[in-house]
Coordinates of C-alpha atoms and ligand atoms in Angstrom, one line a residue:
M1 CA 31.9 83.0 -9.4
I2 CA 32.6 84.8 -12.6
R3 CA 28.9 85.8 -12.8
M4 CA 29.2 87.2 -9.2
L5 CA 32.3 89.2 -10.2
L6 CA 30.5 90.7 -13.2
R7 CA 27.4 91.5 -11.2
V8 CA 29.5 93.3 -8.6
L9 CA 31.6 95.1 -11.2
G10 CA 29.1 95.8 -14.0
D11 CA 28.8 94.5 -17.5
E12 CA 31.6 96.6 -19.0
Y13 CA 34.0 93.9 -17.7
A14 CA 32.1 91.0 -19.2
K15 CA 33.9 91.1 -22.6
P16 CA 37.5 91.2 -21.4
M17 CA 36.7 88.6 -18.7
R18 CA 35.1 86.2 -21.2
R19 CA 38.1 86.7 -23.5
T20 CA 40.5 85.9 -20.7
V21 CA 38.5 82.8 -19.6
A22 CA 38.5 81.5 -23.2
L23 CA 42.2 82.1 -23.6
M24 CA 42.9 80.3 -20.3
T25 CA 40.7 77.4 -21.4
V26 CA 42.5 77.1 -24.7
T27 CA 45.9 77.2 -22.9
A28 CA 44.8 74.5 -20.5
V29 CA 43.6 72.2 -23.3
L30 CA 46.9 72.7 -25.1
E31 CA 48.7 71.8 -22.0
G32 CA 46.8 68.5 -21.8
L33 CA 47.4 67.8 -25.5
L34 CA 51.1 68.5 -25.0
Y35 CA 51.3 65.7 -22.5
A36 CA 49.5 63.5 -25.0
L37 CA 52.4 63.8 -27.4
L38 CA 54.5 61.8 -25.0
L39 CA 52.5 58.8 -26.0
P40 CA 53.8 58.5 -29.7
V41 CA 57.2 59.6 -28.5
L42 CA 57.4 56.8 -25.9
R43 CA 55.8 54.3 -28.3
A44 CA 58.5 55.1 -31.0
L45 CA 61.3 54.9 -28.4
F46 CA 60.1 51.5 -27.2
G47 CA 59.4 50.3 -30.8
D48 CA 61.6 48.8 -33.4
T49 CA 62.7 52.2 -34.9
P50 CA 63.4 54.6 -32.1
S51 CA 64.4 57.3 -34.6
D52 CA 60.6 57.6 -35.4
A53 CA 60.4 59.6 -32.2
W54 CA 62.1 62.6 -33.9
P55 CA 59.1 64.1 -35.7
W56 CA 57.0 63.7 -32.5
L57 CA 59.7 65.3 -30.5
I58 CA 59.8 68.3 -32.9
A59 CA 56.0 68.6 -32.7
F60 CA 56.4 68.5 -28.9
G61 CA 59.0 71.3 -29.0
V62 CA 56.7 73.5 -31.3
S63 CA 53.7 72.8 -29.1
V64 CA 55.7 73.8 -26.0
A65 CA 56.7 77.1 -27.7
V66 CA 53.0 77.8 -28.7
Y67 CA 51.9 76.9 -25.2
A68 CA 54.5 79.2 -23.6
V69 CA 53.3 82.1 -25.7
L70 CA 49.6 81.4 -25.0
R71 CA 50.4 81.0 -21.3
Y72 CA 52.1 84.3 -21.2
V73 CA 49.3 86.1 -23.1
S74 CA 46.6 84.5 -20.9
D75 CA 48.4 85.3 -17.7
L76 CA 49.0 88.8 -18.8
S77 CA 45.3 89.1 -19.7
G78 CA 44.3 87.8 -16.3
M79 CA 46.6 90.3 -14.6
R80 CA 45.3 93.2 -16.7
V81 CA 41.6 92.3 -16.1
G82 CA 42.5 91.9 -12.4
T83 CA 44.1 95.3 -12.0
T84 CA 41.3 97.0 -14.1
M85 CA 38.8 95.3 -11.9
L86 CA 40.5 96.5 -8.8
R87 CA 40.3 100.0 -10.1
G88 CA 36.7 99.5 -11.0
M89 CA 35.9 98.0 -7.7
Y90 CA 37.5 100.9 -5.8
H91 CA 35.7 103.5 -7.9
G92 CA 32.4 101.6 -7.6
L93 CA 32.7 101.1 -3.9
G94 CA 33.8 104.7 -3.3
E95 CA 31.0 106.2 -5.4
H96 CA 28.4 103.9 -3.7
L97 CA 29.7 104.7 -0.2
A98 CA 29.4 108.4 -1.0
R99 CA 25.7 108.0 -1.9
L100 CA 24.8 105.9 1.1
P101 CA 22.8 107.7 3.9
I102 CA 25.0 109.0 6.7
G103 CA 22.9 106.9 9.1
W104 CA 24.4 103.7 7.4
Y105 CA 27.8 104.6 8.9
N106 CA 28.4 103.3 12.4
A107 CA 31.5 101.9 14.2
A108 CA 30.9 98.3 13.0
R109 CA 30.4 99.5 9.4
V110 CA 33.7 101.5 9.5
G111 CA 35.5 98.3 10.5
E112 CA 33.7 96.3 7.8
V113 CA 34.4 98.8 5.0
S114 CA 38.1 99.2 6.0
V115 CA 38.6 95.4 5.9
M116 CA 36.7 95.2 2.6
A117 CA 38.6 98.1 1.0
S118 CA 41.9 96.5 1.7
R119 CA 41.8 92.7 2.0
G120 CA 38.5 92.1 0.4
L121 CA 39.1 94.0 -2.9
L122 CA 42.6 92.5 -3.2
A123 CA 41.2 89.0 -2.7
A124 CA 38.6 89.7 -5.4
M125 CA 41.2 91.1 -7.8
G126 CA 43.4 88.0 -7.1
V127 CA 40.6 85.9 -8.6
S128 CA 41.3 87.1 -12.1
A129 CA 45.0 87.9 -11.7
H130 CA 46.3 84.8 -9.9
L131 CA 43.6 82.2 -9.3
L132 CA 41.5 81.9 -12.4
G133 CA 44.3 80.6 -14.7
P134 CA 45.5 77.9 -12.2
F135 CA 41.9 77.0 -11.5
I136 CA 41.0 76.6 -15.2
S137 CA 44.2 74.7 -15.7
A138 CA 43.5 72.4 -12.7
C139 CA 40.1 71.5 -14.1
V140 CA 40.6 71.5 -17.9
T141 CA 44.1 70.0 -18.2
P142 CA 43.3 66.8 -16.3
L143 CA 40.0 66.4 -18.3
T144 CA 41.9 66.8 -21.6
I145 CA 44.4 64.2 -20.5
V146 CA 41.6 61.8 -19.5
A147 CA 40.0 62.4 -23.0
V148 CA 43.4 61.5 -24.6
I149 CA 43.7 58.4 -22.4
T150 CA 40.2 57.4 -23.4
V151 CA 41.1 57.7 -27.1
F152 CA 44.0 55.3 -26.5
N153 CA 42.2 52.9 -24.2
W154 CA 38.6 53.4 -23.1
Q155 CA 38.9 51.2 -20.0
L156 CA 41.8 53.2 -18.5
G157 CA 40.1 56.5 -19.6
L158 CA 36.9 55.4 -17.7
A159 CA 38.9 54.5 -14.6
A160 CA 40.6 57.9 -14.6
L161 CA 37.3 59.7 -15.2
V162 CA 35.9 58.3 -11.9
A163 CA 38.1 60.9 -10.2
A164 CA 35.9 63.8 -11.7
P165 CA 32.7 63.3 -9.7
L166 CA 34.6 62.4 -6.6
V167 CA 36.7 65.6 -6.8
V168 CA 33.6 67.7 -7.4
L169 CA 31.9 66.1 -4.4
T170 CA 34.9 66.8 -2.1
Q171 CA 35.1 70.4 -3.3
R172 CA 31.5 71.0 -2.6
W173 CA 31.8 69.4 0.8
T174 CA 34.8 71.6 1.6
A175 CA 33.0 74.7 0.3
R176 CA 30.1 74.0 2.7
L177 CA 32.5 73.5 5.7
M178 CA 34.4 76.7 4.8
A179 CA 31.2 78.8 4.2
A180 CA 30.0 77.9 7.7
N181 CA 33.2 79.2 9.3
D182 CA 33.8 82.1 6.9
A183 CA 30.9 84.2 8.1
D184 CA 32.1 83.9 11.7
N185 CA 35.6 84.6 10.6
A186 CA 34.6 87.8 8.7
A187 CA 32.4 89.0 11.6
R188 CA 35.3 88.6 14.0
N189 CA 37.7 90.3 11.7
N190 CA 35.3 93.3 11.3
E191 CA 34.8 93.5 15.0
A192 CA 38.5 93.4 15.7
S193 CA 39.1 96.1 13.1
A194 CA 36.4 98.3 14.7
R195 CA 37.9 97.7 18.1
V196 CA 41.4 98.6 16.9
I197 CA 40.1 101.8 15.4
E198 CA 38.1 102.6 18.5
Y199 CA 41.1 101.8 20.8
L200 CA 43.5 104.1 18.9
Q201 CA 41.1 106.9 18.3
A202 CA 39.8 107.0 21.9
Q203 CA 43.3 107.0 23.5
P204 CA 43.0 110.5 25.0
V205 CA 39.5 109.7 26.5
L206 CA 40.6 106.3 27.8
R207 CA 43.8 107.6 29.4
A208 CA 41.9 110.5 31.0
G209 CA 39.3 108.1 32.3
G210 CA 41.9 105.6 33.4
R211 CA 40.0 102.9 31.4
S212 CA 42.5 101.9 28.8
G213 CA 43.1 98.5 30.5
E214 CA 39.4 97.7 30.3
R215 CA 39.1 98.7 26.6
F216 CA 42.3 96.9 25.8
G217 CA 40.7 93.8 27.3
L218 CA 37.8 94.1 24.8
L219 CA 40.3 94.5 21.9
D220 CA 42.3 91.6 23.2
D221 CA 39.1 89.5 23.3
A222 CA 38.3 90.5 19.8
L223 CA 41.8 89.6 18.5
Q224 CA 41.6 86.2 20.3
G225 CA 38.3 85.7 18.6
V226 CA 39.9 86.3 15.3
E227 CA 42.7 83.8 16.1
R228 CA 40.1 81.1 17.1
A229 CA 38.0 81.7 14.0
S230 CA 41.1 81.6 11.7
R231 CA 42.1 78.3 13.3
R232 CA 38.6 76.9 12.8
Q233 CA 38.7 78.0 9.2
T234 CA 42.1 76.5 8.5
M235 CA 40.9 73.2 10.0
S236 CA 37.8 73.3 7.9
V237 CA 40.0 73.0 4.7
L238 CA 41.8 69.9 6.0
P239 CA 39.2 67.2 5.3
G240 CA 38.8 68.4 1.7
A241 CA 42.6 68.5 1.2
V242 CA 43.1 65.1 2.6
G243 CA 40.1 63.7 0.8
L244 CA 41.4 65.1 -2.5
T245 CA 44.9 63.5 -2.0
V246 CA 43.3 60.1 -1.2
I247 CA 41.0 60.2 -4.3
V248 CA 43.9 61.1 -6.6
Q249 CA 46.1 58.4 -5.1
A250 CA 43.3 55.8 -5.3
V251 CA 42.4 56.6 -8.9
F252 CA 46.1 56.6 -9.9
T253 CA 46.5 53.2 -8.2
T254 CA 43.4 51.9 -10.1
V255 CA 44.8 53.1 -13.4
L256 CA 48.2 51.5 -12.6
V257 CA 46.6 48.1 -11.6
L258 CA 44.2 48.1 -14.6
G259 CA 47.1 49.1 -17.0
T260 CA 49.3 46.3 -15.7
Y261 CA 46.4 43.8 -16.0
L262 CA 45.8 45.0 -19.6
A263 CA 49.5 44.8 -20.5
L264 CA 49.8 41.3 -19.0
D265 CA 46.8 40.3 -20.9
G266 CA 48.4 41.5 -24.1
D267 CA 45.7 44.1 -24.8
L268 CA 48.1 47.0 -24.4
G269 CA 51.8 47.5 -25.1
A270 CA 54.3 48.4 -22.3
A271 CA 55.0 51.7 -24.0
E272 CA 51.3 52.7 -24.0
V273 CA 50.9 51.7 -20.3
L274 CA 54.0 53.7 -19.4
S275 CA 52.8 56.7 -21.3
I276 CA 49.3 56.5 -19.8
L277 CA 50.8 56.3 -16.3
V278 CA 53.0 59.4 -17.1
L279 CA 49.9 61.2 -18.3
A280 CA 47.9 60.1 -15.2
A281 CA 50.7 61.3 -13.0
R282 CA 50.8 64.7 -14.8
S283 CA 47.1 65.2 -14.3
A284 CA 47.5 64.4 -10.5
D285 CA 49.5 67.6 -9.9
P286 CA 46.9 70.2 -11.1
L287 CA 44.2 68.2 -9.4
L288 CA 45.9 68.2 -6.1
S289 CA 46.5 72.0 -6.4
L290 CA 42.7 72.3 -6.7
S291 CA 42.3 72.2 -2.9
D292 CA 44.6 75.2 -2.4
I293 CA 43.2 77.2 -5.3
G294 CA 39.6 76.2 -4.4
G295 CA 40.1 77.5 -0.8
K296 CA 41.5 80.8 -2.0
L297 CA 38.6 81.1 -4.6
R298 CA 36.0 80.4 -1.9
T299 CA 37.6 83.1 0.4
A300 CA 37.6 85.5 -2.5
R301 CA 33.9 84.6 -3.2
A302 CA 33.0 85.3 0.4
E303 CA 34.7 88.7 0.1
L304 CA 32.8 89.4 -3.1
D305 CA 29.5 88.4 -1.4
R306 CA 30.1 91.0 1.3
L307 CA 31.1 93.6 -1.3
D308 CA 27.9 92.7 -3.2
K309 CA 25.8 93.2 -0.1
V310 CA 27.2 96.7 0.5
L311 CA 26.8 97.6 -3.2
R312 CA 23.2 96.5 -3.0
T313 CA 22.4 98.7 0.0
E314 CA 20.0 101.2 -1.4
P315 CA 21.3 104.8 -1.4
L316 CA 18.8 107.5 -0.8
P317 CA 16.5 107.6 -3.9
E318 CA 17.3 110.2 -6.5
A319 CA 14.6 112.0 -8.6
D320 CA 14.3 110.9 -12.3
Q321 CA 13.8 114.5 -13.2
P322 CA 15.5 116.6 -10.6
V323 CA 14.3 120.1 -9.9
R324 CA 16.7 123.0 -9.3
P325 CA 15.5 125.3 -6.5
Q326 CA 15.3 129.0 -7.6
R327 CA 14.9 130.3 -4.0
F328 CA 16.6 129.5 -0.8
D329 CA 13.9 129.6 1.9
L330 CA 13.5 126.4 4.0
E331 CA 10.4 124.6 5.1
F332 CA 9.6 121.6 7.3
D333 CA 6.1 120.4 6.4
A334 CA 4.7 117.9 9.0
V335 CA 8.0 116.1 9.2
T336 CA 8.2 112.8 11.1
F337 CA 11.6 111.2 11.6
R338 CA 12.8 108.3 13.7
H339 CA 16.2 107.1 14.7
G340 CA 15.4 103.4 15.2
D341 CA 12.6 103.4 17.8
R342 CA 13.3 106.9 18.9
T343 CA 10.8 109.4 17.4
V344 CA 13.0 112.5 17.0
F345 CA 10.4 114.6 15.1
D346 CA 6.7 114.1 15.2
E347 CA 4.9 116.1 12.5
V348 CA 7.1 119.1 12.9
S349 CA 6.4 122.1 10.7
L350 CA 8.6 125.2 10.5
S351 CA 9.9 127.7 7.9
V352 CA 12.8 130.0 7.4
P353 CA 12.3 132.8 4.8
Q354 CA 15.2 133.3 2.5
G355 CA 18.0 135.4 4.0
Q356 CA 16.7 135.0 7.6
R357 CA 18.4 133.4 10.5
L358 CA 16.7 130.7 12.6
A359 CA 18.3 129.6 15.9
V360 CA 17.4 126.1 17.1
V361 CA 17.5 125.6 20.9
G362 CA 16.6 122.7 23.1
P363 CA 17.8 120.2 25.6
S364 CA 20.5 117.7 24.7
G365 CA 19.1 114.9 22.4
A366 CA 16.1 117.0 21.4
G367 CA 17.0 116.6 17.7
K368 CA 18.8 119.9 16.9
S369 CA 21.6 118.4 14.9
T370 CA 19.1 116.0 13.2
L371 CA 17.1 119.0 12.0
L372 CA 20.2 120.3 10.2
Q373 CA 20.9 116.8 8.8
L374 CA 17.4 116.5 7.4
I375 CA 17.9 119.8 5.5
A376 CA 21.2 118.6 4.1
R377 CA 19.5 115.2 3.3
F378 CA 21.8 113.1 5.4
Y379 CA 18.6 111.2 6.0
D380 CA 15.1 111.3 4.5
A381 CA 12.0 112.1 6.5
E382 CA 9.7 109.2 7.2
S383 CA 6.7 111.3 6.4
G384 CA 6.1 115.0 5.5
A385 CA 8.6 117.0 3.4
V386 CA 11.7 119.1 3.9
R387 CA 11.8 121.8 1.2
V388 CA 14.4 124.2 -0.1
G389 CA 13.0 127.0 -2.2
G390 CA 9.6 125.2 -2.2
V391 CA 11.2 122.0 -3.7
D392 CA 11.2 118.8 -1.8
V393 CA 14.9 117.9 -1.1
R394 CA 14.2 114.4 -2.5
Q395 CA 13.5 116.1 -5.9
I396 CA 16.8 118.0 -5.9
D397 CA 19.9 116.4 -7.4
P398 CA 22.1 115.6 -4.3
A399 CA 25.1 117.4 -5.8
V400 CA 23.0 120.5 -6.5
L401 CA 21.5 120.4 -3.0
M402 CA 25.0 120.1 -1.4
A403 CA 26.3 123.0 -3.6
Q404 CA 23.6 125.2 -2.0
I405 CA 24.5 124.4 1.6
A406 CA 27.6 125.3 3.6
I407 CA 27.8 123.4 6.9
V408 CA 30.0 124.1 9.9
F409 CA 30.0 121.5 12.6
Q410 CA 31.2 121.8 16.2
D411 CA 33.7 119.0 15.6
V412 CA 35.7 119.8 12.6
Y413 CA 37.4 117.1 10.6
L414 CA 40.4 118.2 8.5
F415 CA 42.0 116.0 5.9
D416 CA 45.7 115.1 6.1
G417 CA 47.1 117.8 3.9
T418 CA 48.0 121.5 3.9
I419 CA 45.8 124.2 5.3
E420 CA 45.3 125.6 1.8
E421 CA 44.1 122.2 0.6
N422 CA 41.6 121.9 3.4
V423 CA 40.2 125.4 2.8
R424 CA 40.1 124.8 -1.0
L425 CA 37.8 121.8 -0.4
G426 CA 35.0 124.4 0.0
R427 CA 35.4 125.3 -3.7
P428 CA 38.2 123.4 -5.5
D429 CA 38.2 125.7 -8.6
A430 CA 38.6 128.9 -6.5
S431 CA 41.5 131.2 -7.3
D432 CA 44.4 131.6 -4.9
A433 CA 43.2 135.2 -4.1
E434 CA 39.7 133.8 -3.2
V435 CA 41.2 131.2 -1.0
R436 CA 43.3 133.8 0.8
A437 CA 40.4 136.2 1.1
A438 CA 38.2 133.5 2.7
A439 CA 41.1 132.6 5.1
T440 CA 41.6 136.2 6.1
A441 CA 37.9 136.6 6.7
A442 CA 37.9 133.6 9.0
R443 CA 41.1 135.0 10.8
L444 CA 42.9 132.0 9.6
D445 CA 45.8 134.1 8.3
E446 CA 46.9 134.6 12.0
V447 CA 47.1 130.9 12.4
V448 CA 49.0 130.4 9.1
E449 CA 51.6 133.1 10.2
R450 CA 52.2 131.3 13.4
L451 CA 52.7 127.9 11.8
P452 CA 56.1 126.8 10.6
G453 CA 55.5 126.2 6.9
G454 CA 52.6 128.6 6.7
W455 CA 50.1 127.8 4.1
A456 CA 52.0 124.6 3.2
A457 CA 51.9 123.4 6.8
N458 CA 50.5 119.9 7.1
V459 CA 47.5 119.7 9.5
G460 CA 47.9 115.9 10.2
E461 CA 45.2 113.4 10.0
G462 CA 41.9 114.8 11.3
G463 CA 43.7 118.2 11.8
A464 CA 45.5 116.8 14.8
S465 CA 48.3 119.4 14.7
L466 CA 45.8 122.3 15.1
S467 CA 43.9 123.3 18.1
G468 CA 40.1 123.1 18.2
G469 CA 39.7 126.8 17.6
E470 CA 42.2 126.8 14.7
R471 CA 40.4 123.8 13.1
Q472 CA 37.2 125.8 13.4
R473 CA 38.7 128.7 11.6
V474 CA 39.7 126.4 8.7
S475 CA 36.1 125.1 8.6
I476 CA 34.6 128.6 8.5
A477 CA 37.1 129.6 5.8
R478 CA 36.0 126.5 3.8
A479 CA 32.4 127.5 4.2
L480 CA 33.1 131.1 3.3
L481 CA 34.9 130.0 0.1
K482 CA 31.9 127.8 -0.8
D483 CA 29.7 130.9 -0.8
A484 CA 26.5 128.9 -0.6
P485 CA 23.1 130.5 -0.2
I486 CA 22.2 128.3 2.8
V487 CA 24.3 128.1 5.9
L488 CA 23.9 125.4 8.6
L489 CA 25.8 126.0 11.9
D490 CA 25.9 123.3 14.5
E491 CA 27.1 124.7 17.9
V492 CA 30.0 126.2 16.1
T493 CA 31.4 128.3 19.0
S494 CA 30.1 126.3 22.0
A495 CA 33.5 124.5 22.5
L496 CA 35.6 127.6 21.9
D497 CA 37.4 129.7 24.5
P498 CA 36.5 133.4 24.5
V499 CA 39.6 134.4 22.5
N500 CA 38.9 131.9 19.7
E501 CA 35.2 132.7 19.8
A502 CA 35.9 136.3 19.4
A503 CA 38.3 135.5 16.5
V504 CA 35.7 133.4 14.6
H505 CA 32.9 135.7 15.4
D506 CA 33.6 138.1 12.5
G507 CA 34.0 135.1 10.1
I508 CA 30.7 133.7 11.1
E509 CA 29.0 137.0 10.7
R510 CA 30.3 137.3 7.2
L511 CA 29.3 133.7 6.5
M512 CA 25.7 134.4 7.6
A513 CA 25.4 137.8 5.9
G514 CA 22.5 137.8 3.4
R515 CA 22.1 134.0 3.6
T516 CA 19.4 131.7 4.9
V517 CA 20.8 130.4 8.2
V518 CA 19.8 127.7 10.6
M519 CA 22.0 127.5 13.6
V520 CA 22.0 125.2 16.6
A521 CA 22.9 127.4 19.5
H522 CA 23.8 127.1 23.1
R523 CA 25.0 130.6 23.7
M524 CA 22.9 133.7 24.3
R525 CA 25.1 135.7 22.0
T526 CA 24.6 133.4 19.1
V527 CA 20.9 133.2 19.6
Q528 CA 20.6 136.9 19.8
R529 CA 21.9 137.1 16.2
A530 CA 18.9 135.2 15.0
D531 CA 15.7 136.6 13.5
R532 CA 13.7 133.8 15.1
V533 CA 14.2 131.1 17.6
V534 CA 12.6 127.7 17.9
F535 CA 12.7 125.6 21.1
I536 CA 12.4 121.9 20.3
D537 CA 11.7 119.2 22.8
D538 CA 10.1 115.8 22.8
G539 CA 9.8 115.6 19.1
Q540 CA 7.8 118.9 18.9
L541 CA 8.3 122.6 18.4
A542 CA 7.6 123.7 22.0
E543 CA 8.0 127.4 21.4
E544 CA 8.7 129.7 18.5
G545 CA 9.3 133.5 18.3
S546 CA 12.1 136.1 18.7
H547 CA 14.5 135.8 21.5
D548 CA 12.9 138.7 23.4
E549 CA 9.4 137.5 22.8
L550 CA 10.2 134.0 24.1
L551 CA 12.0 135.4 27.2
R552 CA 8.9 137.6 27.9
R553 CA 6.6 134.6 27.5
G554 CA 8.4 133.0 30.5
G555 CA 7.9 129.5 29.1
R556 CA 10.4 126.6 28.4
Y557 CA 12.8 128.8 26.5
A558 CA 12.9 131.4 29.4
D559 CA 13.6 128.5 31.9
F560 CA 16.3 127.2 29.6
W561 CA 18.0 130.5 29.6
S562 CA 17.8 131.1 33.3
L563 CA 19.4 127.7 33.8
S564 CA 22.0 128.5 31.2
M565 CA 22.8 131.8 32.9
V566 CA 23.4 130.0 36.2
S567 CA 25.8 127.5 34.4
G568 CA 27.5 130.3 32.5
A569 CA 26.7 129.0 29.0
S570 CA 25.0 132.1 27.9
E571 CA 28.1 134.2 28.0
Ligands
ATP1 P1 23.0 117.6 21.5 O1 22.6 119.0 21.9 O2 23.4 116.8 22.7 O3 24.0 117.6 20.4 P2 20.8 117.2 19.7 O4 19.6 118.0 20.1 O5 21.6 117.8 18.6 O6 21.7 116.9 20.9 P3 20.5 114.9 18.0 O7 22.0 114.7 17.8 O8 19.8 115.5 16.8 O9 20.3 115.8 19.3 O10 19.9 113.5 18.3 C1 18.5 113.4 18.5 C2 18.2 112.0 19.0 O11 18.5 111.0 18.0 C3 19.0 111.6 20.2 O12 18.1 110.9 21.1 C4 20.0 110.7 19.7 O13 20.4 109.7 20.7 C5 19.4 110.1 18.5 N1 20.4 109.8 17.5 C6 21.2 110.7 16.9 N2 22.0 110.1 15.9 C7 21.6 108.8 15.9 C8 22.0 107.7 15.1 N3 23.0 107.8 14.2 N4 21.5 106.5 15.4 C9 20.5 106.4 16.3 N5 20.1 107.4 17.1 C10 20.6 108.6 16.9

């Protein structure tokens, strides 16, 4: 368990963790020895001179004081290590998630990670902060007491020691029962979380489609699944808990019977038997608590297993000696890429000279967005290479690559914060004047003036308090502020009404000026701004040329536009 914790967290926690474990072990041994002092106390009290008990009682008092200090220090150390670990785990998980390929994220993963980041990490922290001390005490204190009993009488010590293998066996048995149910329980919890997120996020769609009842049914099923799995998991602990109680009672009874027999036989005094029974009774309590602590530890271990699995998911490989591109032309060199079984690109080659604009056109699902994602290295090509300034994107430090690229998506996500904070995300160290200039260029100033609170107005989670067009302006301002040499635009204006489109038009023009641009386009006006157009379909570049050339050619692209004209998308 400790090994697993350290593997998940890294070696820097090894030293404080070992220190804490050592401190807790010493405290537990002292607790056992403390009870052992009862023996001479009782022996003196039952003997001819009861006042002989005083020195032992003083020793008992001093030991209690030392024990109290040690207990405080070891509990504090456990707490400290636990909270430091929690911080470490949050950072480790956060940094790792940020490096995982975008393709890793799907609805099920979102549920899994949200459960892990809340319940899972807290459970893992609880190992050191709340569980480790009681667990060590529950194992070490009874063993110390048994050792003391053995010193006084080996027969009784041996009888008490029989409990040890039996307790280990029941704990293992419970662990197996729990493990079988735990995976099912976790899967159902993740599914329920994903369903809750889906149900809440998709409310507008569900209501518009009149399907909320149906989706609620799915959510309800998932929640019932969680309830059933939790019940099964609770039941799986029961045999272990009952087994442990029976073992402890049976061993105590054996010690009692054997002690009485030895006392009657004259081998042992009544005071010794009484003391040993008190000691045996004291070791029963921590032993019985093992079932509860063991259950919690096993749950925490299962959470750690899941965390470990996520942390072991390989991020996209990074170059040992990264190369910084000096130019900003783009190139696809015989790129093949698949989404599962679906071949999105089959040996596609294309290039965009620095400072030029390429429009990407094609039917829905042809791979237009994927083409942008490959440039930004959200995924790696299966074969071939995507190059920026002649350098394979796999050879560029991911942070350097992202610094060279500004991306504007059709669906804009804004963080819960002010408009200014959302724009500043483009370049956190920008001056106020630069942020204002970018906002003005994206015509965001008009929006800010209208909003109560202006720049300090909160946009709500996901930018919920702004319209689609307003969100788009924030996103363009963000990209303008970033001032990156490569600009990727993914159907930026296709969902905007004419007023909003006209408003963001100037901002987009400024964003594209003098930069290498790849834009996925559905509108004639956008495509006409490009130097070159590629029409992609069926994993291939079907046609390539300028807008006018392709229209004259009368091929797929021309057909596409005549269809678009009919549907009005080319406005
Ligand atoms: P649209 O114009 O409708 O936005 P597109 O041309 O941009 O479509 P892409 O989004 O690039 O198309 O998708 C290309 C193909 O890859 C589609 O068949 C799509 O179903 C598939 N695809 C996209 N993303 C994923 C994913 N995360 N997992 C599996 N398949 C995916």
